mmCIF file of C-alpha atoms in Angstrom:
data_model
loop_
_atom_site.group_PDB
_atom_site.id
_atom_site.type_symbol
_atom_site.label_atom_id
_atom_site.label_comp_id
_atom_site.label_asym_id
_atom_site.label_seq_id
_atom_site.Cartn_x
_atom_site.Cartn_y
_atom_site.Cartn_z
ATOM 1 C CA UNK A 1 0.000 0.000 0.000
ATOM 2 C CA UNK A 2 1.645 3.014 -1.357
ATOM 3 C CA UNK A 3 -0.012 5.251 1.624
ATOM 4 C CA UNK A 4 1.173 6.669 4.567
ATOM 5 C CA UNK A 5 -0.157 4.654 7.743
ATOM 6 C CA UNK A 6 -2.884 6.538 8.787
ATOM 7 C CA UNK A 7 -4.699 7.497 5.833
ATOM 8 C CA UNK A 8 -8.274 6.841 6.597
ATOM 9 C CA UNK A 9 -9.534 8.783 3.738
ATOM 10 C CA UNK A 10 -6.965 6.779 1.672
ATOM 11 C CA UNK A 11 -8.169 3.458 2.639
ATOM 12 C CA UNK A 12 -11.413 4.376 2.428
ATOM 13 C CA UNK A 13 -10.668 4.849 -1.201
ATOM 14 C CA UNK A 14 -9.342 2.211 -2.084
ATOM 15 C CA UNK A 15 -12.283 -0.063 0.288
ATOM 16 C CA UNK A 16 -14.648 1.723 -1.854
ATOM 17 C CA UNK A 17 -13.053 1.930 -5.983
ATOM 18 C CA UNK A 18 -11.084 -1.019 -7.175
ATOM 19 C CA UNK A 19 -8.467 -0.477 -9.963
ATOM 20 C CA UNK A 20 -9.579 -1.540 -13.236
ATOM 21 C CA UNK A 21 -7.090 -2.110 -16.343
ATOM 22 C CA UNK A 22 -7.714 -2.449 -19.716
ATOM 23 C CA UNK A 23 -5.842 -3.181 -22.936
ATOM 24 C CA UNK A 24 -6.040 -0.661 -25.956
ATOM 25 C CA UNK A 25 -4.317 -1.523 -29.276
ATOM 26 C CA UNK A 26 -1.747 1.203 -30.203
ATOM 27 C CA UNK A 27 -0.090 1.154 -33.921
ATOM 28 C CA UNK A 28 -0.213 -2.114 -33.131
ATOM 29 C CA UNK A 29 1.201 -2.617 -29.715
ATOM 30 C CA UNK A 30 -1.015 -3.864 -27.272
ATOM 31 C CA UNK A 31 -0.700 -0.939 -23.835
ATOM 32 C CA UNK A 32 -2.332 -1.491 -20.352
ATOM 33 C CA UNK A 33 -4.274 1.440 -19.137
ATOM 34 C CA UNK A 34 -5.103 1.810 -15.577
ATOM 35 C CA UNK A 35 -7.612 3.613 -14.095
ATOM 36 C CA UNK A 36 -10.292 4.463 -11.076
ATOM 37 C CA UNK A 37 -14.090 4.826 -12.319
ATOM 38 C CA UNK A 38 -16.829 5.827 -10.010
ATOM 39 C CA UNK A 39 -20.141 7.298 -10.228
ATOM 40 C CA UNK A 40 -23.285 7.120 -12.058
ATOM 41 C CA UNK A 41 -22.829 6.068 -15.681
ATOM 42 C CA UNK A 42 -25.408 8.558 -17.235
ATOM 43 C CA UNK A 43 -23.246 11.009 -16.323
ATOM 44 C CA UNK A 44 -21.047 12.716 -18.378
ATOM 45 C CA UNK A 45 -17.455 11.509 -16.605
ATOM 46 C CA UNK A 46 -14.770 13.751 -15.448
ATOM 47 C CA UNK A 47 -11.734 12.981 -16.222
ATOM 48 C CA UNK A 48 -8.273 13.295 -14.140
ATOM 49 C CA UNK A 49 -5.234 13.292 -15.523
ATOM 50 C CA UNK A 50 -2.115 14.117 -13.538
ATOM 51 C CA UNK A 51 1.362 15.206 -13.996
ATOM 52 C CA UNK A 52 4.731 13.016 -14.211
ATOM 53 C CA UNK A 53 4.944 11.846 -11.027
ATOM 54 C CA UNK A 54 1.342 11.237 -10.562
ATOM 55 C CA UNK A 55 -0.576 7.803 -10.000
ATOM 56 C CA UNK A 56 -4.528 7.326 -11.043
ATOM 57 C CA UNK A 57 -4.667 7.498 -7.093
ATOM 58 C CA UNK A 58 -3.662 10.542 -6.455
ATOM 59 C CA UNK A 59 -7.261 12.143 -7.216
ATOM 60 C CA UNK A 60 -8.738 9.887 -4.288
ATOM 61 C CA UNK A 61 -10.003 12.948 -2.163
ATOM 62 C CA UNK A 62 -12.035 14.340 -5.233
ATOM 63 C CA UNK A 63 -13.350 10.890 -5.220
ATOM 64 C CA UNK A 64 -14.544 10.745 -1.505
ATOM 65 C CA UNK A 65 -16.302 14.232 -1.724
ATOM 66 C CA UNK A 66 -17.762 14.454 -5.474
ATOM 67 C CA UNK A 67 -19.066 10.780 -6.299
ATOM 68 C CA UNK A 68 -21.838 10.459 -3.441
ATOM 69 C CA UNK A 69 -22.756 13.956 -4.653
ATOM 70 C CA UNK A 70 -23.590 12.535 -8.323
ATOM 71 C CA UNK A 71 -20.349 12.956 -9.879
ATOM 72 C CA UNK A 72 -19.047 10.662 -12.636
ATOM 73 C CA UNK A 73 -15.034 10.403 -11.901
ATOM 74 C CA UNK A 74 -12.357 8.546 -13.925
ATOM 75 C CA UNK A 75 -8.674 8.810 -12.806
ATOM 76 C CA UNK A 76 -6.068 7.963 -15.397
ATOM 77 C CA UNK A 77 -2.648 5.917 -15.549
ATOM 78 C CA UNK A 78 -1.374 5.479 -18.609
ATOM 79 C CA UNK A 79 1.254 3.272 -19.798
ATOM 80 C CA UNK A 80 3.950 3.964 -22.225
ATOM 81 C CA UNK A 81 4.135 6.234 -25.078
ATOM 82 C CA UNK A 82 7.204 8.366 -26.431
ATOM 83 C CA UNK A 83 4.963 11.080 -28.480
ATOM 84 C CA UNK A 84 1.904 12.918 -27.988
ATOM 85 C CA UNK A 85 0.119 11.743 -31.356
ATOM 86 C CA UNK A 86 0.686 7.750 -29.835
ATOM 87 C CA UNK A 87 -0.730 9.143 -26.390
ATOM 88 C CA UNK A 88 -3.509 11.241 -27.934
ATOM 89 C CA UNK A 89 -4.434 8.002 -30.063
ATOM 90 C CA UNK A 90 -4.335 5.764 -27.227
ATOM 91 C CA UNK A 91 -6.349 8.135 -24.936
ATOM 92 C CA UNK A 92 -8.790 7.904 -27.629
ATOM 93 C CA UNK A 93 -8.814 4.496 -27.984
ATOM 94 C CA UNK A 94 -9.050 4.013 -24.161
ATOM 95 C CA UNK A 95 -12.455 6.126 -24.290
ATOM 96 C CA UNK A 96 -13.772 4.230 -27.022
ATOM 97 C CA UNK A 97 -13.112 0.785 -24.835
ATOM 98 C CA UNK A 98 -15.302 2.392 -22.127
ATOM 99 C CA UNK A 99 -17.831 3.785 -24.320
ATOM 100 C CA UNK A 100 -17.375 7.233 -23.733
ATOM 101 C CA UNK A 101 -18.121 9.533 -26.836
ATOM 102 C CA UNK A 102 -17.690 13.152 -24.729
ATOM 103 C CA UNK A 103 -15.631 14.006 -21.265
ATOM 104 C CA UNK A 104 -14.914 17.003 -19.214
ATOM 105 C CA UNK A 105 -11.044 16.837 -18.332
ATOM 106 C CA UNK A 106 -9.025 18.144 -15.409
ATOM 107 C CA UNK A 107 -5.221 18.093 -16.041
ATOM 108 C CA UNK A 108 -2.943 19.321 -14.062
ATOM 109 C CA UNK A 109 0.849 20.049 -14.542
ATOM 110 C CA UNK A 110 1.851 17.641 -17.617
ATOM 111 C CA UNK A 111 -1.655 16.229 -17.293
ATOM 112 C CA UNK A 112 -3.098 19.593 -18.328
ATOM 113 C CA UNK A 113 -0.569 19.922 -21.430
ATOM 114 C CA UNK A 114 -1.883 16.490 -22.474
ATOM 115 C CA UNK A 115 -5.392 17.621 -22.120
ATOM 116 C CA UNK A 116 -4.774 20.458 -24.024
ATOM 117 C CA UNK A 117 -3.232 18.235 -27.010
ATOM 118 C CA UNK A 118 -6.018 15.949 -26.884
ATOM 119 C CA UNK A 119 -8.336 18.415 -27.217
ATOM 120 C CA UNK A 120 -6.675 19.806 -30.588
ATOM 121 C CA UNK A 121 -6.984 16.431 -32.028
ATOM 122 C CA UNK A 122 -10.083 15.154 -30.608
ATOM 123 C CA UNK A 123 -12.374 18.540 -30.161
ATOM 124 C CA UNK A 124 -15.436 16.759 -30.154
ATOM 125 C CA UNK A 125 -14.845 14.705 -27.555
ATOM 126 C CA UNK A 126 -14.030 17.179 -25.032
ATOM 127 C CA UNK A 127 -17.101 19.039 -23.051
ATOM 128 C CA UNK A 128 -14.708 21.345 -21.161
ATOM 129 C CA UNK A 129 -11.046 21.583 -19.918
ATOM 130 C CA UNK A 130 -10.312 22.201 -16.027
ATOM 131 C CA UNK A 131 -6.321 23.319 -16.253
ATOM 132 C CA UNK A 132 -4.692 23.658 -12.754
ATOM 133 C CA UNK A 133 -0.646 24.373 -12.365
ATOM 134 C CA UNK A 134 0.347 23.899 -16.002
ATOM 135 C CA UNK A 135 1.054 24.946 -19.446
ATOM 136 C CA UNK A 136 1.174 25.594 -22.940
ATOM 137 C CA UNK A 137 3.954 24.922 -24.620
ATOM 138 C CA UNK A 138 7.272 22.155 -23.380
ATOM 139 C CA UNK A 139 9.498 24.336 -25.484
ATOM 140 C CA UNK A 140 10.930 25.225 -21.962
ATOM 141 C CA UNK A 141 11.579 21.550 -20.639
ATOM 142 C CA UNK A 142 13.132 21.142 -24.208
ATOM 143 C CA UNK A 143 16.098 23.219 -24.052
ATOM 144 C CA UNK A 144 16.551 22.429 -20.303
ATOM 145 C CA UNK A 145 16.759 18.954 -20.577
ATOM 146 C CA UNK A 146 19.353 18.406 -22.921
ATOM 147 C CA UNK A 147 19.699 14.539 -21.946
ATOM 148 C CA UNK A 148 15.654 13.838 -22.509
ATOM 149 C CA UNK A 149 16.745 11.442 -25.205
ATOM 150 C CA UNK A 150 18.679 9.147 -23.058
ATOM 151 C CA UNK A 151 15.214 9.323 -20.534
ATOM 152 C CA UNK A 152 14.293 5.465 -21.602
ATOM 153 C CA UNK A 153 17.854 4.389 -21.035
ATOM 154 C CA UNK A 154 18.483 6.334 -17.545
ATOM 155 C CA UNK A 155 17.935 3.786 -14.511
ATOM 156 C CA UNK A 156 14.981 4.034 -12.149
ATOM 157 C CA UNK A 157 16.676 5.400 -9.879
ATOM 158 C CA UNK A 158 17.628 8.427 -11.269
ATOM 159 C CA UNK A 159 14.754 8.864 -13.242
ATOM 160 C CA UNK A 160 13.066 9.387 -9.701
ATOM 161 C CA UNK A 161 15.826 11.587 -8.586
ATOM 162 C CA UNK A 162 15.062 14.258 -11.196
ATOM 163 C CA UNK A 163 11.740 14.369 -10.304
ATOM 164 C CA UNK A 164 12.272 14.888 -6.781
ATOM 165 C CA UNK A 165 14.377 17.519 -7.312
ATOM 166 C CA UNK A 166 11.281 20.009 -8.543
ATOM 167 C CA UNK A 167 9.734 19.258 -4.795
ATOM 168 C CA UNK A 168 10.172 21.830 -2.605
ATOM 169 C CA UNK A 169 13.456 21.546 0.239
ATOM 170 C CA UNK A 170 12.198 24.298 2.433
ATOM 171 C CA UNK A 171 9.577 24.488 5.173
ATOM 172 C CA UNK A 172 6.196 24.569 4.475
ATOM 173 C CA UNK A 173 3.115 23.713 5.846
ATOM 174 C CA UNK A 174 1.081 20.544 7.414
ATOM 175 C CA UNK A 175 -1.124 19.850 4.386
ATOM 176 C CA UNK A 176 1.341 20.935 1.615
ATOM 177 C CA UNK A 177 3.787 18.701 3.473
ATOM 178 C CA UNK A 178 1.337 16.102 3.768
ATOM 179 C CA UNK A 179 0.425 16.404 -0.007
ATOM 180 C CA UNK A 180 3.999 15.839 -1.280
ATOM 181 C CA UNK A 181 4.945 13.271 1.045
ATOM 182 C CA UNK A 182 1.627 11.463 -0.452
ATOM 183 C CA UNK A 183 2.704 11.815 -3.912
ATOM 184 C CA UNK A 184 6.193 10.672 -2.942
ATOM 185 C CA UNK A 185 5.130 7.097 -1.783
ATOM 186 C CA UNK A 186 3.076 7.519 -4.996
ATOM 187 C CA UNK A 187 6.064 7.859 -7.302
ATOM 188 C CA UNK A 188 7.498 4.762 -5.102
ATOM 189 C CA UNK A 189 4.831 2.877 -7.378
ATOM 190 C CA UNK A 190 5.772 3.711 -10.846
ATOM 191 C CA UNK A 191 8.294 1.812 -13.336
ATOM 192 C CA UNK A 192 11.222 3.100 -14.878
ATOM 193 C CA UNK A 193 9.111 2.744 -18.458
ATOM 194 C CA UNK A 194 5.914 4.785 -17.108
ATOM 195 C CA UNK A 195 8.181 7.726 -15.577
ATOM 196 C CA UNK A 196 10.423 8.071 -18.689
ATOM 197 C CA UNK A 197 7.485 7.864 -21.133
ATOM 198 C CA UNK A 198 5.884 10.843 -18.737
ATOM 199 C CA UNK A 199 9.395 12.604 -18.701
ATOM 200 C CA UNK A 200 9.845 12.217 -22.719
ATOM 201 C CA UNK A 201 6.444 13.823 -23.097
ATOM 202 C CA UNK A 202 7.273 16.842 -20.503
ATOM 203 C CA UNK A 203 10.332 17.263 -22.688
ATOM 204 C CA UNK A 204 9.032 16.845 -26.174
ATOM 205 C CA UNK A 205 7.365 19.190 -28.649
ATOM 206 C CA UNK A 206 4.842 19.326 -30.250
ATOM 207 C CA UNK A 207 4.759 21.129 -33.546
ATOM 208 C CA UNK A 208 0.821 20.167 -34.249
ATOM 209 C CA UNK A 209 0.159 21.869 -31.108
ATOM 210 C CA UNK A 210 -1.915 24.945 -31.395
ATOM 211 C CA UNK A 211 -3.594 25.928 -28.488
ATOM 212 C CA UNK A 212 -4.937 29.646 -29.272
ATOM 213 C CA UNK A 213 -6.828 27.401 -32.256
ATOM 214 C CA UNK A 214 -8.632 25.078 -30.058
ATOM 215 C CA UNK A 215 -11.730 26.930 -29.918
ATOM 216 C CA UNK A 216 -12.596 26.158 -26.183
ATOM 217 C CA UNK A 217 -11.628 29.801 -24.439
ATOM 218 C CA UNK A 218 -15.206 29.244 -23.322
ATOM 219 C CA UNK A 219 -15.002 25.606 -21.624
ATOM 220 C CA UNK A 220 -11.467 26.088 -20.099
ATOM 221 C CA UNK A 221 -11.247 27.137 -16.410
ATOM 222 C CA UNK A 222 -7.619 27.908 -15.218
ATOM 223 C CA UNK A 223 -7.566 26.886 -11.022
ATOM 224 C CA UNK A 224 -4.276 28.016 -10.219
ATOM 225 C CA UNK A 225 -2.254 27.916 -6.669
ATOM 226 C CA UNK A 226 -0.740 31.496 -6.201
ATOM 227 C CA UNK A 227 1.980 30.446 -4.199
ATOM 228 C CA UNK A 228 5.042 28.454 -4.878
ATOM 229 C CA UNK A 229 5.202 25.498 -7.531
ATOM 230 C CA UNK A 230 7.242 23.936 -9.467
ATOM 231 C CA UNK A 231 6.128 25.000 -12.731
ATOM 232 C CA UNK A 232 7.966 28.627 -13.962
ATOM 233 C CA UNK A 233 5.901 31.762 -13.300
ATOM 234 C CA UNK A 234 6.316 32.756 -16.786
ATOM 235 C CA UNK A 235 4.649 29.316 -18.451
ATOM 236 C CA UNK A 236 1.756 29.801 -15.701
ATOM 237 C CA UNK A 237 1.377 33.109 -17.352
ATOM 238 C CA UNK A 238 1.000 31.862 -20.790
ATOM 239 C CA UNK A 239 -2.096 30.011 -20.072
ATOM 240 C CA UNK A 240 -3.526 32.971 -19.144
ATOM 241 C CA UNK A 241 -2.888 34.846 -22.616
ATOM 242 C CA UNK A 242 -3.767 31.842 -24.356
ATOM 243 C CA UNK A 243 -6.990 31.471 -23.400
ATOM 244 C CA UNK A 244 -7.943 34.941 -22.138
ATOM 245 C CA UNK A 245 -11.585 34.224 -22.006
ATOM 246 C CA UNK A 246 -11.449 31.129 -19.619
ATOM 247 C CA UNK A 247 -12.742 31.174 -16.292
ATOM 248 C CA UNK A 248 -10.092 31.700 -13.352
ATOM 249 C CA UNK A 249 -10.261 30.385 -10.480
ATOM 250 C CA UNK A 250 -7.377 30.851 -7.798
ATOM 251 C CA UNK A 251 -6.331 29.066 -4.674
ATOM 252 C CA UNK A 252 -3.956 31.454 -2.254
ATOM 253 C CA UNK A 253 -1.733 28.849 -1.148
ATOM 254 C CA UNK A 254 -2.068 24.720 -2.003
ATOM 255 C CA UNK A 255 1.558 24.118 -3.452
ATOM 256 C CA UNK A 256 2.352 21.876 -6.954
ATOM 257 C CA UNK A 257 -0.614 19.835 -5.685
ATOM 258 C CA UNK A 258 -3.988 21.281 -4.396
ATOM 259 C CA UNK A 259 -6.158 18.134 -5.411
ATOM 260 C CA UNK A 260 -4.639 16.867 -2.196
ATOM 261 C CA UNK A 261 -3.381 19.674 0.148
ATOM 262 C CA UNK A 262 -6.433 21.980 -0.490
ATOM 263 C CA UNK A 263 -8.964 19.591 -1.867
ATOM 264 C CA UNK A 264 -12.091 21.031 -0.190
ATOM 265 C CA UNK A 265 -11.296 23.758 -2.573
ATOM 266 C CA UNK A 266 -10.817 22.331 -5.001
ATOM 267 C CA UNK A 267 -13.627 20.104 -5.227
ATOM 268 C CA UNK A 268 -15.705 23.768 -4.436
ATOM 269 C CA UNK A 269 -14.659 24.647 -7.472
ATOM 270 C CA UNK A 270 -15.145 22.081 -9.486
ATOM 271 C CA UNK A 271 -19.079 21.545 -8.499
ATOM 272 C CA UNK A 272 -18.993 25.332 -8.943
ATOM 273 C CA UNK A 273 -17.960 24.907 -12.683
ATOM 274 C CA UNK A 274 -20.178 22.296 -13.618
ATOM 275 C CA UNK A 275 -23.188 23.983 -12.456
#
């Protein structure tokens, strides 16, 4: 169990959603997606997906407070893929296995940058966008990570490393502290092949990626943190002129991961922006 001791709301979880996994066919290689579903099935679903160090678990608190309320929630962990047209044509693939012609998304981090790209090549299928902590463009990650080709060839290890290194050193608070230790074990959990696919992608661009054409100003809604995160200032501010008619919704303080360390919040918001 990849939680802290303790974690009743965890456990609770996990007592109440089992994992599911399913197989989607991917230019012909054969990729295990897995994945949390809960809620009523006339619903249209929401869908998480979460950044590079992120399990489908890490969404458990929206979960606990949003499905007894008549929410539809799918978390997402997807296997392998080294470019965003393989991951945008397995995502779509994975929808079609569960029968699911149109989804509102929530990505956050290098979840919400996948979002965004699956939304450019899939418009119809996306009801709205929730983008919290991320971006617009991986030109950034590009031309700092000048070893992202040798990603699939680094060991575990130091794969993990890297990605610890964008947590925070210093003090901070109960909750925030909580939040990353959480998605610490989490990271515990993953493979060397699902964190360099996730790194690859961070660190890849994508010249098909357009996001001032997508159309959806009006279905995005940007929930920020205001404090510290990991992601630059200056990519946080290009959602904003991207899609300068989205809703904005901002959290004071919640660190690189407010699903967890503010969730009450959060999940505020979210029945706020589906009403």
């Amino acid at each position: 169990m990849a939680a802290k001791p303790g974690q009743e709301a965890y456990h609770r979880f996990r007592s109440w959603v089992a994992q599911q996994r399913i197989t989607v066919d991917t230019n012909n290689t054969e990729k295990v997606w897995k994945y949390y579903d809960f809620g009523p099935k006339d619903v249209t679903p929401l869908v998480f997906l979460g950044g590079a160090s992120a399990t489908a678990e890490v969404f458990y608190r929206q979960f606990l407070s949003l499905c007894p309320k008549g929410y539809h929630l799918i978390s997402v962990q997807f296997p392998s893929y080294m470019d965003h047209a393989s991951w945008n044509k397995g995502f779509d693939r994975f929808l079609d296995k569960l029968g699911l012609k149109e989804v509102h998304l929530f990505g956050t981090s290098l979840g919400g940058y996948l979002a965004q790209s699956f939304a450019q090549y899939h418009p119809k299928r996306v009801a709205s966008i929730i983008l919290s902590n991320t971006f617009t463009d991986t030109s950034y990650y590009v031309e700092n990570a000048p070893c992202a080709a040798m990603f699939p060839m680094m060991p575990e290890f130091m794969l993990k490393r890297m990605l610890l290194e964008n947590l925070p050193s210093n003090v901070v608070e109960s909750e925030i502290a909580d939040s990353i230790d959480f998605m610490v074990h989490q990271l515990e959990t993953m493979n060397q092949s699902e964190i360099s696919s996730r790194m690859t992608l961070n660190c890849t661009v994508d010249p098909e990626l357009r996001p001032i054409d997508l159309h959806l100003d009006s279905k995005v809604t940007i929930l920020d943190t205001l404090d510290e995160v990991a992601i630059p200032e200056k990519l946080r501010e290009e959602v904003y002129k991207i899609y300068p008619h989205a809703k904005v919704a901002s959290l004071k303080t919640g660190g690189n991961f407010p699903f967890l360390s503010r969730s009450d919040e959060v999940n505020m918001h979210i029945q706020v922006i589906s009403n």
